[in-house]
């Protein structure tokens, strides 16, 4: 892993840039990202009428069962983030949503030399916490984050597997801001565009794949 010339003053260590590969040096970033997205989409499995009738469930777990697809996924996230945020907005913290965001966030954080902070359901975290409610299909739920997990001014990127209505992601963004973080944006594997979830979010939204409607 190559190190950038910039130094993370909060930790006194050089911040690593995203890994460079031979394929990236031979192809343009957009070409490489497009190829990765194609492989990722092919690696998903779909289950009609799950968890209830009328829903086409997109299963991301096969992406983690395969070492190659897992690497493709993380590399695609790296390239999408670099392309969307630019070289001066490398995140200090990756925030992952309970629970599938936990599958992506820690590995992605390591690639960027960032910390990982989980957003959990209420009642799961000890110590001083911040909370934010969000609307579900039947009632409300509450997300929580430890107050000290993010330091004021740190650049934060929120990650999850999918954005649907956007309620849970919006709650995570609220928690980041309550803790004093600078919210760079949100990134997801899949966006269900017909639900317009990104309209609820007050920061840029980046996705690798679009919904079942395309």
Short mmCIF file of C-alpha atoms in Angstrom, two decimals:
data_model
loop_
_atom_site.label_atom_id
_atom_site.label_comp_id
_atom_site.label_asym_id
_atom_site.label_seq_id
_atom_site.Cartn_x
_atom_site.Cartn_y
_atom_site.Cartn_z
CA UNK A 1 0.00 0.00 0.00
CA UNK A 2 1.37 3.37 -0.98
CA UNK A 3 1.28 6.29 1.45
CA UNK A 4 0.26 9.80 0.57
CA UNK A 5 2.43 12.76 1.38
CA UNK A 6 -0.31 14.15 3.61
CA UNK A 7 -0.17 13.39 7.29
CA UNK A 8 -3.18 12.80 9.51
CA UNK A 9 -2.45 15.32 12.25
CA UNK A 10 -4.96 13.82 14.65
CA UNK A 11 -3.01 10.56 14.78
CA UNK A 12 0.46 11.67 13.70
CA UNK A 13 0.68 9.05 10.97
CA UNK A 14 0.71 9.16 7.20
CA UNK A 15 -2.66 8.48 5.64
CA UNK A 16 -2.67 5.69 3.03
CA UNK A 17 -4.16 6.33 -0.36
CA UNK A 18 -6.49 3.71 -1.85
CA UNK A 19 -4.56 0.72 -3.19
CA UNK A 20 -3.38 0.96 -6.78
CA UNK A 21 -3.46 -2.16 -8.95
CA UNK A 22 -1.87 -3.04 -12.27
CA UNK A 23 -5.27 -3.06 -13.97
CA UNK A 24 -5.98 0.47 -12.76
CA UNK A 25 -2.73 1.72 -14.27
CA UNK A 26 -3.62 0.18 -17.63
CA UNK A 27 -7.26 1.23 -17.84
CA UNK A 28 -9.01 4.46 -17.04
CA UNK A 29 -10.67 4.62 -13.67
CA UNK A 30 -14.15 4.78 -15.21
CA UNK A 31 -13.52 1.72 -17.37
CA UNK A 32 -12.26 -0.25 -14.40
CA UNK A 33 -15.18 0.84 -12.21
CA UNK A 34 -17.68 -0.10 -14.92
CA UNK A 35 -16.18 -3.60 -15.19
CA UNK A 36 -16.26 -4.05 -11.43
CA UNK A 37 -19.91 -3.00 -11.26
CA UNK A 38 -20.80 -5.51 -13.96
CA UNK A 39 -19.15 -8.35 -12.02
CA UNK A 40 -20.76 -7.24 -8.75
CA UNK A 41 -24.24 -7.12 -10.30
CA UNK A 42 -23.75 -10.60 -11.76
CA UNK A 43 -22.73 -11.87 -8.31
CA UNK A 44 -25.97 -10.85 -6.61
CA UNK A 45 -28.78 -13.35 -6.09
CA UNK A 46 -32.45 -12.38 -6.20
CA UNK A 47 -35.35 -13.98 -4.34
CA UNK A 48 -38.89 -13.04 -5.38
CA UNK A 49 -41.58 -12.60 -2.71
CA UNK A 50 -39.09 -12.42 0.17
CA UNK A 51 -39.50 -11.47 2.98
CA UNK A 52 -43.09 -10.95 1.79
CA UNK A 53 -45.09 -11.16 -1.42
CA UNK A 54 -44.32 -8.48 -3.99
CA UNK A 55 -40.73 -7.84 -2.87
CA UNK A 56 -37.75 -8.90 -4.98
CA UNK A 57 -34.97 -9.41 -2.43
CA UNK A 58 -31.42 -8.62 -3.53
CA UNK A 59 -29.02 -10.88 -1.62
CA UNK A 60 -25.53 -9.38 -1.26
CA UNK A 61 -24.10 -12.24 0.81
CA UNK A 62 -22.69 -14.12 -2.22
CA UNK A 63 -20.37 -11.13 -2.72
CA UNK A 64 -18.71 -11.98 0.59
CA UNK A 65 -18.66 -15.75 0.08
CA UNK A 66 -16.34 -15.26 -2.90
CA UNK A 67 -12.88 -13.80 -2.24
CA UNK A 68 -12.78 -12.40 -5.79
CA UNK A 69 -16.20 -10.74 -5.59
CA UNK A 70 -15.44 -9.39 -2.12
CA UNK A 71 -12.27 -7.77 -3.45
CA UNK A 72 -14.19 -6.45 -6.47
CA UNK A 73 -16.76 -4.87 -4.16
CA UNK A 74 -14.26 -3.11 -1.92
CA UNK A 75 -12.21 -1.96 -4.91
CA UNK A 76 -15.34 -0.58 -6.57
CA UNK A 77 -16.15 1.36 -3.41
CA UNK A 78 -12.61 2.75 -3.34
CA UNK A 79 -12.80 3.93 -6.94
CA UNK A 80 -16.32 5.34 -6.57
CA UNK A 81 -15.31 7.31 -3.49
CA UNK A 82 -12.12 8.62 -5.09
CA UNK A 83 -14.02 9.62 -8.24
CA UNK A 84 -16.88 11.26 -6.33
CA UNK A 85 -15.10 12.98 -3.46
CA UNK A 86 -11.70 13.75 -4.97
CA UNK A 87 -8.24 13.52 -3.37
CA UNK A 88 -8.83 16.14 -0.68
CA UNK A 89 -11.85 14.49 0.93
CA UNK A 90 -10.46 11.18 2.16
CA UNK A 91 -12.70 10.08 5.05
CA UNK A 92 -11.32 9.94 8.58
CA UNK A 93 -14.17 7.69 9.69
CA UNK A 94 -16.39 5.16 7.94
CA UNK A 95 -19.78 4.74 9.63
CA UNK A 96 -21.60 1.45 8.99
CA UNK A 97 -25.30 0.87 9.58
CA UNK A 98 -26.61 -2.06 11.60
CA UNK A 99 -26.27 -4.67 10.28
CA UNK A 100 -25.07 -5.13 6.70
CA UNK A 101 -23.01 -1.96 6.84
CA UNK A 102 -20.84 -3.89 9.29
CA UNK A 103 -19.85 -6.26 6.46
CA UNK A 104 -18.51 -3.43 4.32
CA UNK A 105 -17.38 -0.69 6.67
CA UNK A 106 -14.39 -2.19 8.51
CA UNK A 107 -12.61 -3.39 5.35
CA UNK A 108 -13.29 -0.11 3.56
CA UNK A 109 -11.99 1.83 6.57
CA UNK A 110 -8.73 -0.12 6.48
CA UNK A 111 -8.28 0.74 2.80
CA UNK A 112 -8.55 4.46 3.56
CA UNK A 113 -6.58 4.39 6.81
CA UNK A 114 -9.78 5.46 8.55
CA UNK A 115 -11.57 4.43 11.71
CA UNK A 116 -14.80 2.43 11.70
CA UNK A 117 -17.81 3.42 13.80
CA UNK A 118 -20.97 1.30 14.00
CA UNK A 119 -24.49 2.69 14.17
CA UNK A 120 -26.55 0.29 16.25
CA UNK A 121 -30.13 -0.20 17.29
CA UNK A 122 -31.06 1.45 20.60
CA UNK A 123 -30.04 -0.45 23.72
CA UNK A 124 -27.00 -2.16 22.18
CA UNK A 125 -24.23 0.35 23.02
CA UNK A 126 -22.75 1.16 26.44
CA UNK A 127 -21.67 4.56 27.70
CA UNK A 128 -22.77 8.01 26.57
CA UNK A 129 -24.69 7.84 23.30
CA UNK A 130 -26.53 9.99 20.78
CA UNK A 131 -29.82 8.74 19.35
CA UNK A 132 -31.95 9.47 16.28
CA UNK A 133 -35.37 8.11 15.34
CA UNK A 134 -36.44 7.09 11.87
CA UNK A 135 -39.68 5.95 10.29
CA UNK A 136 -40.28 2.34 9.35
CA UNK A 137 -43.19 0.77 7.53
CA UNK A 138 -44.98 0.15 10.81
CA UNK A 139 -43.94 2.75 13.37
CA UNK A 140 -40.52 4.11 14.29
CA UNK A 141 -37.13 2.74 15.29
CA UNK A 142 -34.09 4.31 16.92
CA UNK A 143 -30.42 4.29 15.97
CA UNK A 144 -27.61 5.02 18.43
CA UNK A 145 -23.93 5.98 18.26
CA UNK A 146 -21.37 6.40 21.03
CA UNK A 147 -20.81 10.13 21.52
CA UNK A 148 -17.02 9.86 21.66
CA UNK A 149 -16.71 7.64 18.56
CA UNK A 150 -16.35 10.61 16.20
CA UNK A 151 -14.20 13.62 17.00
CA UNK A 152 -15.42 17.12 16.06
CA UNK A 153 -14.37 18.02 12.52
CA UNK A 154 -13.56 14.50 11.36
CA UNK A 155 -14.64 13.71 7.80
CA UNK A 156 -17.22 10.94 7.79
CA UNK A 157 -18.66 8.68 5.08
CA UNK A 158 -21.74 6.56 5.82
CA UNK A 159 -21.94 3.12 4.17
CA UNK A 160 -24.69 0.51 3.87
CA UNK A 161 -25.72 -2.21 1.46
CA UNK A 162 -28.88 -0.57 0.13
CA UNK A 163 -30.84 2.67 0.18
CA UNK A 164 -34.60 2.29 -0.05
CA UNK A 165 -36.73 4.96 1.64
CA UNK A 166 -33.65 6.62 3.14
CA UNK A 167 -34.95 6.85 6.70
CA UNK A 168 -32.24 4.80 8.42
CA UNK A 169 -29.46 6.50 6.45
CA UNK A 170 -30.85 9.93 7.36
CA UNK A 171 -30.83 8.93 11.04
CA UNK A 172 -27.19 7.87 10.74
CA UNK A 173 -26.33 11.23 9.18
CA UNK A 174 -28.06 12.99 12.06
CA UNK A 175 -25.93 11.02 14.53
CA UNK A 176 -22.74 11.98 12.70
CA UNK A 177 -23.66 15.65 12.92
CA UNK A 178 -24.68 15.37 16.59
CA UNK A 179 -21.19 14.02 17.31
CA UNK A 180 -19.58 16.94 15.46
CA UNK A 181 -18.48 15.05 12.35
CA UNK A 182 -18.31 16.54 8.86
CA UNK A 183 -20.62 14.40 6.73
CA UNK A 184 -19.00 13.84 3.33
CA UNK A 185 -21.83 11.71 2.01
CA UNK A 186 -23.38 8.26 1.79
CA UNK A 187 -22.39 5.26 -0.32
CA UNK A 188 -24.39 2.11 -1.03
CA UNK A 189 -24.13 -1.00 -3.16
CA UNK A 190 -27.72 -0.68 -4.44
CA UNK A 191 -30.20 2.18 -4.72
CA UNK A 192 -33.92 1.54 -5.15
CA UNK A 193 -34.37 4.71 -7.17
CA UNK A 194 -38.15 4.47 -7.45
CA UNK A 195 -38.43 5.05 -3.67
CA UNK A 196 -36.58 8.39 -3.87
CA UNK A 197 -34.70 7.73 -0.63
CA UNK A 198 -31.86 10.11 -1.49
CA UNK A 199 -34.31 13.01 -1.21
CA UNK A 200 -34.23 12.56 2.58
CA UNK A 201 -30.45 12.89 2.79
CA UNK A 202 -28.67 16.21 3.25
CA UNK A 203 -25.33 15.11 1.78
CA UNK A 204 -24.18 13.60 -1.54
CA UNK A 205 -25.29 10.03 -2.30
CA UNK A 206 -23.15 7.58 -4.29
CA UNK A 207 -24.20 4.09 -5.39
CA UNK A 208 -22.62 1.27 -7.34
CA UNK A 209 -25.84 -0.19 -8.77
CA UNK A 210 -29.35 1.06 -9.36
CA UNK A 211 -32.62 -0.61 -8.55
CA UNK A 212 -34.58 -3.57 -9.84
CA UNK A 213 -36.59 -1.12 -11.93
CA UNK A 214 -33.84 -0.57 -14.56
#
